[in-house]
Amino acid sequence: MESTTRPPVRLLVFGRQGAGKGTQAVRLAEQFGVPHISTGDMLRAAVREGTEFGQRAKEIMDAGHLVSDEVMLGLISERLAQPDAVNGWLLDGFPRTLQQGKDLMALTGADGIDLALDLDVAEDVVVERISSRRVCSSCGANYSVQVPPTSPWTCDVCGGEVTQRDDDTEQAVRERLATYLLQTIPVVKWFEEQGLLATVDGVGDRDEITEELISLVTNRLF
Ligand code: ADP
């Protein structure tokens, strides 16, 4: 798709932790030729860089809390001002509070967001998915209790140790989900009230879900 001939594509992707949002967000951004902007990835990059901001963000993330709306707005407005975002973007992990939603709308203007997609997966299903997830501590490859590496628990890709992430225990997952319910569901509802939300069933074949998302965006925008 030629970026010079098509209208801008400005998308939001919502979904509980474990809904498959990250995977689908990457695929959609690629399909529509826009940058995939994940606030979680941006914050983790700042943590790796070891900046003062990164150190503060790490404390907040490790505690399972949200970084402040003010800081997030600064981060996202700088990112959306980058040259690669002039003809659209896909936001993954932002907005996460009602305030962030209103801030984003103020930043982009009322017509500046084309569609918000909500990947719907029931809470019990995501708890089951995440608590059975296992990850290579060296290269990040994903496994699960149902689909372990060939030699438990050594990574097939790099030989690293395959373990459970500290924040993937059932208790920790339930805490992050509670924050989603309390803070993020209200902003999802707000976008629905604006007529900007499309909800997709996130349980099923991954490729079929991608196709459904692509056709929703295509029908809406082109
Ligand atoms: P998850 O969806 O599993 O929480 P993310 O990668 O989206 O993972 O986010 C990781 C952490 O980064 C969050 O728990 C939160 O502390 C922080 N974070 C990411 N996006 C935002 C945001 N929009 N507002 C506040 N904090 C955020």
Coordinates of C-alpha atoms in Angstrom, one line a residue, residues 69-219:
D69 CA -0.7 10.1 32.7
E70 CA 1.4 13.3 32.5
V71 CA 4.6 11.4 31.8
M72 CA 2.8 9.1 29.3
L73 CA 1.4 12.1 27.4
G74 CA 4.8 13.6 27.1
L75 CA 6.2 10.3 25.8
I76 CA 3.4 9.7 23.3
S77 CA 3.3 13.3 22.0
E78 CA 7.0 13.2 21.3
R79 CA 6.7 9.9 19.5
L80 CA 3.7 10.9 17.4
A81 CA 5.7 14.0 16.2
Q82 CA 8.4 11.8 14.7
P83 CA 8.6 11.8 10.9
D84 CA 7.6 8.1 10.5
A85 CA 4.3 8.9 12.2
V86 CA 3.1 11.6 9.8
N87 CA 0.9 9.2 7.8
G88 CA -0.5 7.2 10.6
W89 CA 0.4 4.9 13.5
L90 CA -0.9 2.1 15.6
L91 CA -0.9 2.5 19.4
D92 CA -0.5 -0.6 21.6
G93 CA -0.8 0.0 25.3
F94 CA -1.9 3.6 25.1
P95 CA -4.3 5.1 26.1
R96 CA -4.7 3.0 29.3
T97 CA -6.7 5.4 31.4
L98 CA -9.7 7.7 30.6
Q99 CA -7.4 10.7 31.1
Q100 CA -5.0 9.3 28.6
G101 CA -7.8 8.8 26.1
K102 CA -8.9 12.4 26.5
D103 CA -5.3 13.7 26.3
L104 CA -4.8 11.7 23.1
M105 CA -8.1 13.0 21.5
A106 CA -7.0 16.6 22.4
L107 CA -3.6 15.9 20.8
T108 CA -4.9 14.4 17.6
G109 CA -8.1 16.4 17.2
A110 CA -11.6 14.9 17.2
D111 CA -11.1 13.4 13.7
G112 CA -7.5 12.2 14.4
I113 CA -8.3 8.7 15.5
D114 CA -9.8 6.3 12.9
L115 CA -10.6 3.2 14.8
A116 CA -10.1 1.5 18.2
L117 CA -10.0 -2.3 18.1
D118 CA -10.7 -4.3 21.2
L119 CA -9.5 -7.9 21.3
D120 CA -12.0 -9.6 23.6
V121 CA -10.8 -12.6 25.6
A122 CA -12.5 -13.6 28.9
E123 CA -10.5 -13.1 32.1
D124 CA -10.4 -16.8 33.0
V125 CA -9.0 -17.6 29.5
V126 CA -6.2 -15.1 29.8
V127 CA -5.3 -16.1 33.3
E128 CA -4.9 -19.7 32.0
R129 CA -2.9 -18.6 29.0
I130 CA -0.5 -16.4 31.0
S131 CA 0.0 -18.7 34.0
S132 CA 0.9 -21.6 31.7
R133 CA 3.3 -19.4 29.6
R134 CA 7.0 -20.1 29.9
V135 CA 9.7 -17.8 28.4
C136 CA 13.4 -18.3 27.5
S137 CA 15.3 -16.0 29.9
S138 CA 18.0 -15.5 27.3
C139 CA 16.2 -14.9 24.0
G140 CA 12.6 -14.4 24.9
A141 CA 11.2 -17.4 22.9
N142 CA 7.7 -18.4 24.1
Y143 CA 6.7 -21.8 25.3
S144 CA 3.9 -23.1 27.6
V145 CA 3.2 -26.0 30.0
Q146 CA 1.2 -27.6 27.1
V147 CA 3.9 -26.9 24.5
P148 CA 7.3 -27.2 26.4
P149 CA 10.7 -27.1 24.7
T150 CA 12.0 -30.5 23.5
S151 CA 14.2 -30.9 26.5
P152 CA 12.6 -29.4 29.6
W153 CA 13.4 -26.6 30.3
T154 CA 16.1 -25.7 27.8
C155 CA 15.3 -23.3 25.0
D156 CA 15.2 -25.0 21.5
V157 CA 16.4 -21.8 19.9
C158 CA 19.4 -20.8 22.0
G159 CA 19.9 -23.3 24.8
G160 CA 18.9 -20.8 27.5
E161 CA 16.9 -21.5 30.6
V162 CA 13.1 -21.5 30.1
T163 CA 11.3 -20.2 33.1
Q164 CA 8.1 -18.4 34.2
R165 CA 8.2 -14.6 34.2
D166 CA 7.9 -13.1 37.7
D167 CA 4.8 -11.2 36.7
D168 CA 3.2 -14.2 35.0
T169 CA 2.1 -16.0 38.2
E170 CA -1.6 -16.4 38.6
Q171 CA -1.6 -13.9 41.5
A172 CA 0.4 -11.2 39.6
V173 CA -1.7 -11.7 36.5
R174 CA -4.9 -11.2 38.5
E175 CA -3.5 -7.9 39.9
R176 CA -2.7 -6.6 36.4
L177 CA -6.1 -7.6 35.2
A178 CA -7.8 -5.8 38.1
T179 CA -5.9 -2.6 37.0
Y180 CA -7.2 -3.2 33.4
L181 CA -10.7 -3.5 34.6
L182 CA -10.6 -0.4 36.8
Q183 CA -8.5 1.9 34.6
T184 CA -8.7 0.7 31.0
I185 CA -12.2 -0.6 30.6
P186 CA -13.6 2.9 31.1
V187 CA -11.5 4.3 28.3
V188 CA -12.6 1.4 26.0
K189 CA -16.2 2.3 26.8
W190 CA -15.5 5.9 26.1
F191 CA -14.3 5.1 22.6
E192 CA -17.3 3.0 22.1
E193 CA -19.6 6.0 23.0
Q194 CA -17.7 8.0 20.3
G195 CA -18.6 5.3 17.8
L196 CA -14.9 4.5 17.3
L197 CA -14.8 1.0 18.7
A198 CA -14.9 -2.4 17.0
T199 CA -14.7 -5.5 19.1
V200 CA -13.3 -8.8 17.9
D201 CA -13.4 -12.2 19.5
G202 CA -9.8 -12.9 20.5
V203 CA -10.3 -16.6 21.1
G204 CA -9.6 -18.8 18.0
D205 CA -7.1 -19.2 15.2
R206 CA -4.5 -16.3 15.3
D207 CA -4.4 -15.9 11.5
E208 CA -8.2 -15.8 11.2
I209 CA -8.3 -13.1 13.9
T210 CA -5.7 -11.1 12.0
E211 CA -7.8 -11.4 8.8
E212 CA -10.9 -10.2 10.7
L213 CA -9.0 -7.2 12.1
I214 CA -7.6 -6.3 8.7
S215 CA -11.0 -6.4 7.0
L216 CA -12.6 -4.3 9.8
V217 CA -9.9 -1.6 9.3
T218 CA -10.2 -1.8 5.5
N219 CA -14.0 -1.6 5.5

